[in-house]
Short mmCIF file of C-alpha atoms in Angstrom, two decimals:
data_model
loop_
_atom_site.label_atom_id
_atom_site.label_comp_id
_atom_site.label_asym_id
_atom_site.label_seq_id
_atom_site.Cartn_x
_atom_site.Cartn_y
_atom_site.Cartn_z
CA MET A 10 -26.12 -40.67 -23.00
CA LYS A 11 -26.01 -38.74 -19.71
CA GLN A 12 -22.21 -38.60 -19.93
CA GLY A 13 -22.46 -37.08 -23.44
CA ASN A 14 -24.92 -34.45 -22.25
CA GLY A 15 -22.61 -33.59 -19.35
CA LEU A 16 -19.71 -33.18 -21.75
CA ARG A 17 -21.70 -30.85 -23.98
CA ARG A 18 -22.77 -28.77 -20.99
CA THR A 19 -19.15 -28.49 -19.82
CA LEU A 20 -18.01 -27.43 -23.27
CA ARG A 21 -20.78 -24.83 -23.42
CA ARG A 22 -19.66 -23.41 -20.09
CA GLU A 23 -16.10 -23.25 -21.36
CA GLY A 24 -17.28 -21.39 -24.45
CA GLU A 25 -19.57 -18.91 -22.73
CA SER A 26 -16.96 -16.23 -23.15
CA ARG A 27 -15.68 -15.76 -26.68
CA ASN A 28 -12.30 -14.95 -25.15
CA THR A 29 -11.90 -18.12 -23.09
CA GLU A 30 -8.52 -19.75 -23.62
CA PRO A 31 -8.71 -23.13 -25.45
CA LEU A 32 -7.82 -26.12 -23.35
CA GLU A 33 -4.38 -27.49 -24.21
CA GLY A 34 -2.62 -30.67 -23.24
CA LYS A 35 -5.70 -32.20 -21.60
CA MET A 36 -6.28 -35.92 -21.54
CA ALA A 37 -9.30 -37.34 -23.32
CA GLY A 38 -12.51 -37.03 -21.34
CA THR A 39 -14.42 -34.17 -19.75
CA PRO A 40 -12.13 -31.10 -19.72
CA ARG A 41 -11.86 -29.17 -16.46
CA PRO A 42 -12.06 -25.38 -16.55
CA GLU A 43 -8.88 -23.61 -15.44
CA THR A 44 -8.98 -21.74 -12.17
CA VAL A 45 -7.90 -18.12 -11.99
CA SER A 46 -4.81 -19.06 -9.98
CA THR A 47 -3.82 -21.60 -12.63
CA LYS A 48 -4.09 -18.95 -15.32
CA GLN A 49 -1.96 -16.59 -13.26
CA GLN A 50 0.65 -19.32 -12.83
CA ARG A 51 0.73 -19.76 -16.60
CA ILE A 52 1.22 -16.03 -17.07
CA ALA A 53 4.06 -16.08 -14.53
CA GLU A 54 5.76 -19.01 -16.30
CA LEU A 55 5.45 -17.23 -19.63
CA ALA A 56 6.87 -14.03 -18.13
CA ARG A 57 9.88 -15.95 -16.80
CA GLN A 58 10.47 -17.62 -20.15
CA MET A 59 10.17 -14.31 -22.00
CA ALA A 60 12.23 -12.15 -19.66
CA HIS A 61 12.80 -8.64 -21.04
CA LYS A 62 10.21 -9.23 -23.78
CA GLY A 63 6.67 -7.93 -24.20
CA LEU A 64 3.72 -10.27 -23.68
CA THR A 65 0.91 -10.03 -26.20
CA SER A 66 -1.76 -12.49 -25.01
CA LEU A 67 -2.99 -11.60 -21.54
CA SER A 68 -6.48 -10.14 -21.90
CA HIS A 69 -7.92 -13.29 -23.50
CA ARG A 70 -7.50 -15.02 -20.14
CA ILE A 71 -9.87 -12.52 -18.53
CA ASP A 72 -13.21 -14.30 -18.62
CA ARG A 73 -16.25 -14.30 -16.34
CA ASP A 74 -14.56 -16.45 -13.70
CA TRP A 75 -11.68 -13.99 -13.68
CA MET A 76 -14.03 -11.04 -13.33
CA ARG A 77 -16.00 -12.77 -10.60
CA GLU A 78 -12.76 -13.25 -8.65
CA ALA A 79 -11.88 -9.59 -9.23
CA TYR A 80 -15.29 -8.58 -7.92
CA HIS A 81 -14.86 -10.65 -4.74
CA LYS A 82 -11.45 -9.00 -4.14
CA THR A 83 -12.89 -5.50 -4.55
CA ARG A 84 -13.80 -3.52 -1.46
CA LYS A 85 -17.54 -2.80 -1.55
CA ASP A 86 -18.20 -0.77 1.60
CA GLY A 87 -16.57 2.46 0.42
CA ALA A 88 -18.20 5.62 -0.90
CA VAL A 89 -19.89 5.43 -4.30
CA GLY A 90 -18.45 6.93 -7.48
CA VAL A 91 -19.92 9.41 -9.93
CA ASP A 92 -22.62 6.94 -11.04
CA GLY A 93 -23.89 6.41 -7.49
CA GLN A 94 -24.02 2.64 -7.93
CA THR A 95 -23.68 0.45 -4.84
CA ALA A 96 -22.51 -3.14 -4.57
CA GLU A 97 -26.00 -4.21 -3.53
CA GLU A 98 -27.45 -2.82 -6.76
CA TYR A 99 -24.67 -4.32 -8.87
CA GLU A 100 -25.17 -7.78 -7.39
CA ARG A 101 -28.82 -7.96 -8.42
CA ASP A 102 -27.57 -9.10 -11.83
CA LEU A 103 -23.94 -9.84 -11.03
CA GLU A 104 -23.30 -12.37 -13.78
CA GLY A 105 -24.93 -10.23 -16.44
CA ASN A 106 -23.11 -7.10 -15.28
CA LEU A 107 -19.75 -8.86 -15.27
CA GLN A 108 -20.28 -10.28 -18.75
CA SER A 109 -21.29 -6.85 -20.01
CA LEU A 110 -18.18 -5.35 -18.43
CA ILE A 111 -15.95 -7.93 -20.13
CA ASP A 112 -17.52 -7.29 -23.53
CA ARG A 113 -17.21 -3.51 -23.21
CA ALA A 114 -13.65 -3.67 -21.88
CA LYS A 115 -12.46 -5.79 -24.81
CA SER A 116 -14.15 -3.60 -27.39
CA ALA A 117 -12.08 -0.69 -28.69
CA ASP A 118 -14.77 1.96 -28.23
CA ALA A 119 -17.48 0.52 -25.96
CA TYR A 120 -15.80 1.17 -22.60
CA ARG A 121 -15.28 4.71 -21.35
CA ALA A 122 -13.35 5.29 -18.13
CA PRO A 123 -15.68 7.29 -15.84
CA ALA A 124 -14.45 10.37 -14.03
CA VAL A 125 -13.12 9.92 -10.51
CA ARG A 126 -14.99 11.78 -7.78
CA ARG A 127 -12.56 13.77 -5.65
CA VAL A 128 -13.19 14.36 -1.96
CA TYR A 129 -11.02 15.67 0.85
CA ILE A 130 -10.34 13.95 4.14
CA PRO A 131 -8.49 15.33 7.19
CA LYS A 132 -4.79 14.56 7.46
CA GLY A 133 -3.33 13.11 10.62
CA ASN A 134 -3.06 16.49 12.32
CA GLY A 135 -6.73 17.24 11.66
CA ARG A 136 -5.94 20.74 10.37
CA GLN A 137 -5.05 19.99 6.76
CA LYS A 138 -6.94 17.90 4.21
CA ARG A 139 -5.77 15.29 1.74
CA PRO A 140 -7.47 14.78 -1.64
CA ILE A 141 -8.57 11.23 -2.48
CA GLY A 142 -10.30 9.85 -5.53
CA ILE A 143 -13.37 7.62 -5.51
CA PRO A 144 -13.80 5.53 -8.69
CA THR A 145 -17.05 3.80 -9.57
CA LEU A 146 -17.56 0.25 -8.32
CA GLU A 147 -17.42 -1.17 -11.84
CA ASP A 148 -14.20 0.70 -12.54
CA LYS A 149 -12.67 -0.75 -9.37
CA VAL A 150 -13.61 -4.26 -10.49
CA LEU A 151 -12.12 -3.83 -13.95
CA GLN A 152 -8.94 -2.29 -12.54
CA ARG A 153 -8.64 -5.20 -10.13
CA ALA A 154 -8.98 -7.63 -13.05
CA VAL A 155 -6.16 -5.86 -14.93
CA VAL A 156 -3.96 -5.83 -11.82
CA MET A 157 -4.51 -9.60 -11.51
CA ALA A 158 -3.13 -9.95 -15.05
CA LEU A 159 -0.18 -7.60 -14.55
CA GLU A 160 0.90 -8.95 -11.17
CA PRO A 161 2.21 -12.35 -12.38
CA VAL A 162 4.27 -10.58 -15.03
CA TYR A 163 5.89 -7.92 -12.88
CA GLU A 164 6.45 -10.16 -9.89
CA GLN A 165 9.10 -11.84 -12.08
CA ASP A 166 10.79 -8.46 -12.62
CA PHE A 167 10.43 -6.54 -9.35
CA LEU A 168 13.52 -6.64 -7.12
CA GLU A 169 13.86 -7.88 -3.55
CA CYS A 170 14.31 -4.31 -2.28
CA SER A 171 10.69 -3.44 -3.19
CA TYR A 172 7.97 -4.19 -0.62
CA GLY A 173 5.01 -1.90 -1.23
CA PHE A 174 1.68 -3.23 -2.51
CA ARG A 175 3.09 -6.60 -3.55
CA PRO A 176 1.56 -10.01 -2.77
CA GLY A 177 3.11 -11.67 0.27
CA ARG A 178 5.07 -8.53 1.24
CA SER A 179 4.42 -5.97 3.95
CA ALA A 180 5.71 -2.84 5.61
CA HIS A 181 6.91 -4.89 8.58
CA GLN A 182 9.04 -7.07 6.30
CA ALA A 183 10.58 -3.90 4.86
CA LEU A 184 11.33 -2.62 8.37
CA GLU A 185 12.89 -5.89 9.44
CA ASP A 186 14.96 -6.11 6.25
CA LEU A 187 16.18 -2.55 6.78
CA ARG A 188 17.15 -3.28 10.38
CA ASN A 189 18.93 -6.54 9.53
CA GLN A 190 20.94 -5.02 6.69
CA LEU A 191 21.96 -2.04 8.81
CA MET A 192 23.09 -4.39 11.56
CA LYS A 193 25.04 -6.51 9.08
CA MET A 194 26.73 -3.45 7.58
CA GLY A 195 27.39 -1.93 10.98
CA GLY A 196 25.49 1.23 10.15
CA GLY A 197 26.97 3.93 7.96
CA TRP A 198 25.28 6.75 6.07
CA VAL A 199 21.55 6.67 5.42
CA LEU A 200 19.92 8.67 2.63
CA GLU A 201 16.21 9.31 3.23
CA VAL A 202 14.45 9.67 -0.12
CA ASP A 203 11.21 11.66 -0.14
CA ILE A 204 9.46 12.30 -3.47
CA SER A 205 7.24 15.38 -3.61
CA ASN A 206 3.64 14.60 -4.56
CA TYR A 207 4.70 11.37 -6.26
CA PHE A 208 1.37 9.82 -7.28
CA ASP A 209 0.28 13.08 -8.96
CA THR A 210 3.51 13.68 -10.90
CA VAL A 211 4.16 10.37 -12.69
CA GLU A 212 4.60 11.30 -16.36
CA HIS A 213 2.23 9.38 -18.61
CA GLU A 214 4.51 9.08 -21.63
CA HIS A 215 7.36 7.62 -19.59
CA LEU A 216 4.93 5.22 -17.92
CA ARG A 217 3.56 4.06 -21.29
CA GLU A 218 7.09 3.40 -22.54
CA MET A 219 7.86 1.33 -19.45
CA LEU A 220 4.64 -0.66 -19.82
CA ARG A 221 5.31 -1.47 -23.49
CA LYS A 222 8.58 -3.15 -22.56
CA ARG A 223 6.64 -5.98 -20.90
CA ILE A 224 3.00 -5.56 -21.96
CA ARG A 225 2.09 -5.64 -25.66
CA ASP A 226 -1.53 -6.63 -25.14
CA GLY A 227 -3.62 -3.99 -26.90
CA VAL A 228 -6.66 -4.40 -24.64
CA LEU A 229 -4.74 -3.87 -21.41
CA LEU A 230 -2.70 -0.96 -22.76
CA ARG A 231 -5.86 0.70 -24.07
CA LEU A 232 -7.63 0.35 -20.72
CA ILE A 233 -4.67 1.74 -18.79
CA GLY A 234 -4.49 4.63 -21.24
CA LYS A 235 -8.16 5.42 -20.64
CA TRP A 236 -7.67 5.42 -16.87
CA LEU A 237 -4.70 7.76 -17.18
CA LYS A 238 -6.84 10.16 -19.21
CA ALA A 239 -9.97 9.82 -17.05
CA GLY A 240 -11.24 13.09 -15.64
CA VAL A 241 -11.51 14.16 -12.01
CA LEU A 242 -14.87 15.49 -10.80
CA GLU A 243 -14.53 18.21 -8.19
CA GLU A 244 -17.17 20.74 -7.14
CA GLY A 245 -19.32 19.84 -10.10
CA ARG A 246 -16.60 20.34 -12.71
CA VAL A 247 -14.46 17.75 -14.50
CA HIS A 248 -10.81 18.44 -15.25
CA TYR A 249 -8.24 16.18 -16.88
CA PRO A 250 -4.81 15.84 -15.21
CA GLU A 251 -1.80 15.61 -17.53
CA ALA A 252 0.28 13.56 -15.09
CA GLY A 253 -0.18 11.14 -12.21
CA THR A 254 -1.71 7.72 -11.69
CA PRO A 255 -5.50 7.20 -11.37
CA GLN A 256 -6.64 8.77 -8.10
CA GLY A 257 -7.89 6.18 -5.65
CA GLY A 258 -7.69 3.54 -8.36
CA VAL A 259 -6.91 -0.09 -7.59
CA ILE A 260 -4.34 -0.02 -10.38
CA SER A 261 -2.55 3.09 -9.12
CA PRO A 262 -0.10 1.29 -6.74
CA MET A 263 0.83 -1.19 -9.48
CA LEU A 264 1.58 1.58 -11.99
CA ALA A 265 3.51 3.50 -9.35
CA ASN A 266 5.62 0.43 -8.60
CA ILE A 267 6.35 -0.14 -12.29
CA TYR A 268 7.53 3.47 -12.58
CA LEU A 269 9.87 3.44 -9.58
CA HIS A 270 11.12 -0.04 -10.46
CA GLU A 271 12.84 1.52 -13.46
CA VAL A 272 13.48 5.02 -12.16
CA LEU A 273 15.04 3.91 -8.86
CA ASP A 274 15.35 0.17 -8.19
CA THR A 275 17.05 -1.11 -11.35
CA TRP A 276 19.07 2.10 -11.70
CA PHE A 277 20.45 1.66 -8.17
CA LYS A 278 21.22 -2.04 -8.77
CA ASP A 279 22.71 -1.85 -12.28
CA GLN A 280 24.26 1.61 -12.47
CA VAL A 281 24.90 2.91 -8.96
CA LYS A 282 26.18 -0.03 -6.92
CA PRO A 283 28.84 -1.18 -9.44
CA ARG A 284 30.43 2.32 -9.23
CA LEU A 285 30.62 2.51 -5.43
CA LYS A 286 33.69 1.95 -3.30
CA GLY A 287 31.87 0.49 -0.32
CA LYS A 288 28.72 -1.49 0.45
CA ALA A 289 25.23 -0.14 -0.14
CA PHE A 290 21.61 -1.27 -0.21
CA LEU A 291 18.14 0.09 -0.95
CA VAL A 292 14.79 -0.61 0.73
CA ARG A 293 11.63 0.81 -0.85
CA PHE A 294 7.96 0.69 0.09
CA ALA A 295 5.92 2.39 -2.66
CA ASP A 296 7.31 5.95 -2.81
CA ASP A 297 9.08 5.73 0.58
CA ALA A 298 12.71 4.69 0.21
CA VAL A 299 15.99 4.68 2.11
CA MET A 300 19.49 3.98 0.85
CA ALA A 301 22.33 3.00 3.16
CA PHE A 302 26.05 3.30 2.42
CA SER A 303 29.10 2.15 4.31
CA ASP A 304 31.17 4.94 2.71
CA ARG A 305 30.35 8.62 3.20
CA GLU A 306 31.74 9.70 -0.17
CA ASP A 307 29.53 7.15 -1.95
CA ALA A 308 26.47 8.51 -0.16
CA GLN A 309 27.31 12.11 -1.07
CA ARG A 310 27.86 11.22 -4.74
CA VAL A 311 24.48 9.48 -4.95
CA LEU A 312 22.75 12.37 -3.18
CA ALA A 313 24.25 14.75 -5.75
CA VAL A 314 23.08 12.76 -8.79
CA LEU A 315 19.68 11.58 -7.46
CA PRO A 316 17.76 14.83 -8.21
CA LYS A 317 18.94 14.72 -11.84
CA ARG A 318 17.84 11.10 -12.16
CA PHE A 319 14.37 11.90 -10.83
CA GLN A 320 14.06 15.10 -12.85
CA LYS A 321 14.59 13.05 -16.03
CA TYR A 322 11.29 11.30 -15.26
CA GLY A 323 9.37 14.35 -14.08
CA LEU A 324 9.85 13.70 -10.34
CA LYS A 325 11.16 16.01 -7.64
CA LEU A 326 12.77 15.29 -4.31
CA HIS A 327 11.40 17.08 -1.26
CA PRO A 328 14.19 19.55 -0.37
CA GLU A 329 13.70 19.29 3.39
CA LYS A 330 12.68 15.67 3.88
CA THR A 331 15.38 14.22 1.62
CA ARG A 332 18.51 14.19 3.78
CA LEU A 333 21.72 12.33 4.53
CA VAL A 334 22.11 11.00 8.07
CA CYS A 335 25.20 9.67 9.82
CA PHE A 336 24.06 6.34 11.23
CA SER A 337 27.31 4.66 12.30
CA ARG A 338 27.34 2.21 15.16
CA PRO A 339 28.32 4.03 18.40
CA LEU A 340 31.80 3.49 19.80
CA SER A 341 32.13 0.83 22.49
CA GLY A 342 32.73 3.42 25.20
CA ASN A 343 29.62 5.41 24.34
CA ARG A 344 26.92 4.32 26.79
CA ARG A 345 24.48 7.20 26.45
CA GLY A 346 21.88 4.93 24.86
CA LYS A 347 21.80 6.93 21.63
CA GLY A 348 23.67 6.65 18.38
CA PRO A 349 25.02 9.61 16.42
CA GLY A 350 21.84 9.96 14.37
CA SER A 351 18.37 8.63 13.64
CA PHE A 352 15.97 8.57 10.72
CA ASP A 353 12.31 7.75 10.04
CA PHE A 354 10.88 5.12 7.71
CA LEU A 355 7.26 3.96 7.41
CA GLY A 356 6.23 5.70 10.62
CA PHE A 357 9.11 4.39 12.74
CA THR A 358 12.25 6.10 14.02
CA ASN A 359 15.37 3.97 13.56
CA TYR A 360 18.12 4.54 16.13
CA TRP A 361 21.00 2.75 17.87
CA GLY A 362 20.32 1.36 21.33
CA GLU A 363 21.63 -1.28 23.71
CA SER A 364 20.23 -4.78 23.74
CA ARG A 365 19.64 -6.74 26.95
CA LYS A 366 23.10 -8.23 26.53
CA GLY A 367 24.68 -4.78 26.30
CA ASN A 368 25.36 -4.84 22.55
CA TRP A 369 24.58 -2.00 20.16
CA VAL A 370 21.60 -2.86 17.98
CA VAL A 371 19.31 -0.97 15.62
CA LYS A 372 16.00 -0.29 17.32
CA GLN A 373 12.71 1.03 15.95
CA LYS A 374 10.05 3.03 17.77
CA THR A 375 6.96 4.96 16.74
CA ALA A 376 8.04 8.22 15.14
CA GLY A 377 7.29 11.15 17.44
CA GLU A 378 5.08 12.93 14.92
CA ARG A 379 3.10 9.76 14.23
CA LEU A 380 2.58 9.13 17.94
CA THR A 381 1.36 12.67 18.53
CA ARG A 382 -0.98 12.49 15.56
CA ALA A 383 -2.39 9.14 16.70
CA ILE A 384 -3.14 10.49 20.19
CA GLU A 385 -4.70 13.70 18.84
CA LYS A 386 -6.85 11.69 16.46
CA MET A 387 -8.13 9.51 19.31
CA ALA A 388 -8.84 12.64 21.39
CA ARG A 389 -10.95 14.15 18.59
CA TRP A 390 -12.81 10.87 18.21
CA CYS A 391 -13.50 10.56 21.96
CA ARG A 392 -14.94 14.07 21.95
CA LYS A 393 -17.11 13.33 18.92
CA VAL A 394 -18.69 10.16 20.31
CA ARG A 395 -18.84 11.14 24.00
CA HIS A 396 -22.65 11.02 24.08
CA LEU A 397 -22.90 7.45 22.78
CA LYS A 398 -23.47 4.60 25.21
CA VAL A 399 -20.30 3.53 27.00
CA LYS A 400 -20.65 0.03 25.58
CA GLU A 401 -20.72 1.36 22.03
CA GLN A 402 -17.79 3.69 22.66
CA HIS A 403 -15.74 0.89 24.17
CA ALA A 404 -16.31 -1.46 21.24
CA MET A 405 -15.06 1.13 18.74
CA LEU A 406 -12.26 2.32 21.04
CA ALA A 407 -10.93 -1.22 21.46
CA LEU A 408 -11.01 -1.75 17.71
CA LYS A 409 -9.03 1.43 17.05
CA MET A 410 -6.43 0.64 19.70
CA ARG A 411 -5.91 -2.92 18.44
CA GLY A 412 -5.47 -1.47 14.97
CA HIS A 413 -2.72 0.79 16.31
CA TYR A 414 -1.00 -2.13 18.02
CA ALA A 415 -1.33 -4.24 14.87
CA TYR A 416 0.91 -1.82 13.00
CA TYR A 417 3.15 -0.29 15.66
CA GLY A 418 3.42 -3.37 17.87
CA ILE A 419 6.98 -4.39 16.95
CA THR A 420 9.85 -5.60 19.10
CA GLY A 421 11.40 -2.81 21.15
CA ASN A 422 8.47 -0.41 20.80
CA MET A 423 6.64 -1.18 24.03
CA ARG A 424 7.39 2.22 25.55
CA SER A 425 5.69 4.09 22.68
CA LEU A 426 2.74 1.69 22.80
CA SER A 427 2.39 2.27 26.54
CA ILE A 428 2.44 6.06 26.07
CA PHE A 429 -0.29 5.74 23.45
CA SER A 430 -2.37 3.49 25.71
CA GLU A 431 -2.05 5.78 28.72
CA GLN A 432 -2.89 8.92 26.75
CA VAL A 433 -5.95 7.30 25.20
CA ARG A 434 -7.02 6.24 28.67
CA ARG A 435 -6.75 9.86 29.84
CA VAL A 436 -8.67 11.43 26.93
CA TRP A 437 -11.41 8.83 27.16
CA ARG A 438 -11.80 9.55 30.87
CA LYS A 439 -11.80 13.30 30.14
CA TRP A 440 -14.68 13.16 27.70
CA LEU A 441 -16.66 10.58 29.63
CA SER A 442 -16.48 12.87 32.68
CA ARG A 443 -18.03 15.69 30.63
CA ARG A 444 -21.17 13.76 29.75
CA SER A 445 -22.90 15.58 32.63
CA GLN A 446 -22.55 18.99 34.27
CA ARG A 447 -21.01 17.38 37.32
CA ARG A 448 -17.44 16.34 36.58
CA LYS A 449 -16.54 12.84 37.70
CA GLY A 450 -13.14 11.68 38.90
CA TRP A 451 -10.91 8.68 38.41
CA ASP A 452 -12.96 6.48 40.77
CA TYR A 453 -15.91 6.70 38.39
CA PHE A 454 -13.67 5.94 35.43
CA ASP A 455 -12.01 2.98 37.20
CA LYS A 456 -15.42 1.40 37.68
CA ILE A 457 -16.13 1.78 33.96
CA VAL A 458 -12.88 0.16 32.82
CA LYS A 459 -13.48 -2.80 35.12
CA HIS A 460 -16.51 -3.63 32.98
CA TYR A 461 -15.01 -2.31 29.74
CA PRO A 462 -11.24 -2.87 29.93
CA ILE A 463 -8.93 -0.92 27.64
CA PRO A 464 -6.84 -3.24 25.42
CA PRO A 465 -3.29 -3.34 26.85
CA PRO A 466 -0.25 -2.69 24.64
CA ARG A 467 1.08 -5.78 22.93
CA ILE A 468 3.85 -6.77 20.55
CA VAL A 469 2.37 -8.25 17.39
CA HIS A 470 5.49 -8.43 15.18
CA SER A 471 8.47 -9.84 17.02
CA TYR A 472 12.09 -10.55 16.14
CA ILE A 473 15.23 -11.16 18.17
CA ALA A 474 16.62 -7.78 19.21
#
């Protein structure tokens, strides 16, 4: 009797959502509910089996467990959206709110994408400001749920050259891949690709056409369409952009990747490379991309046709930042320590240098502009917090410096890390000495750092140079 009651309770739980997928292929006995990861694996298998075809049944897998997982993956400490709702308020009735969100999302007319609140934050130089969008918490959760459904599909399609905003991939993997391929090819000609204002210029109609090639689920397409049309609230007025991906939205990087997958990645693989005389490769991280060619004529031909390719999809190349660089390996007699050219990618300058064994290798160091910006940013921060207790300052300072090392701490970049560390040490001492009318010297500062040591530079991401 107890076993029968348990079975009925389990079945009721499985049927709580009217969109829960029926259990298939289970053995007799109490059925076990599928985990979110299992459902994603099923989507991935289906996407592999139906390569180049549209999938129609994805949204029915989004149930309350799925939404709960999406909620846990959503950042909750950011600024609030236009509705002013916080995570603390939402969690007071989390299960009820999630169920309501599912029901509204799957109804044709019940869900309305709220406007995105636009704010401006200082850029790295502190003089200019960058616009960012702040969606509502509930919108973030729903976008995360849709991304969790799209990811297993497009991970079967995305190429190896793409690294940005993909599970299990990082900027450091892109940098290492770029270095290794340049070493293998012996350098050549590097084309830096810079797209002007990319996330605000993606054309909606082209994006919808690309989505329909793989996604035929009406619920997901409808939701994405609503996010593309959602307004932007700025200075009390709402306006509706005709292009671009949702500002600040969780789904924005996914949509941007889908767009450039077709505009750039597959075009380079299927149409460009077969027509080249020499070797070539592409490495892309979101809208940052570099192409490398062993033959100069190949590079020039691609540079000539690339603006037309992008223009077809409403995109423009930055006229100054898109450039062709000679990056050939230096001749054996050249011992100046520099190659014929250098280029930047993901905040690092790539250049030829000598290894410890005296061989020419591709090295990577913090780009000069990035290093200057990082130091200036720390100087502004030290000035801002100079009146806080030293203990409090040190805790935040150490956190910021470790964050810098976590990204820029790669093999061969110790000199740039040391410059950053020394400059931060100097600006911290400068503003600590101005806490009183009587300026204090290095002896006073040395006593402080004995109790509150500054984190030393360290290599976090290492490879054999």
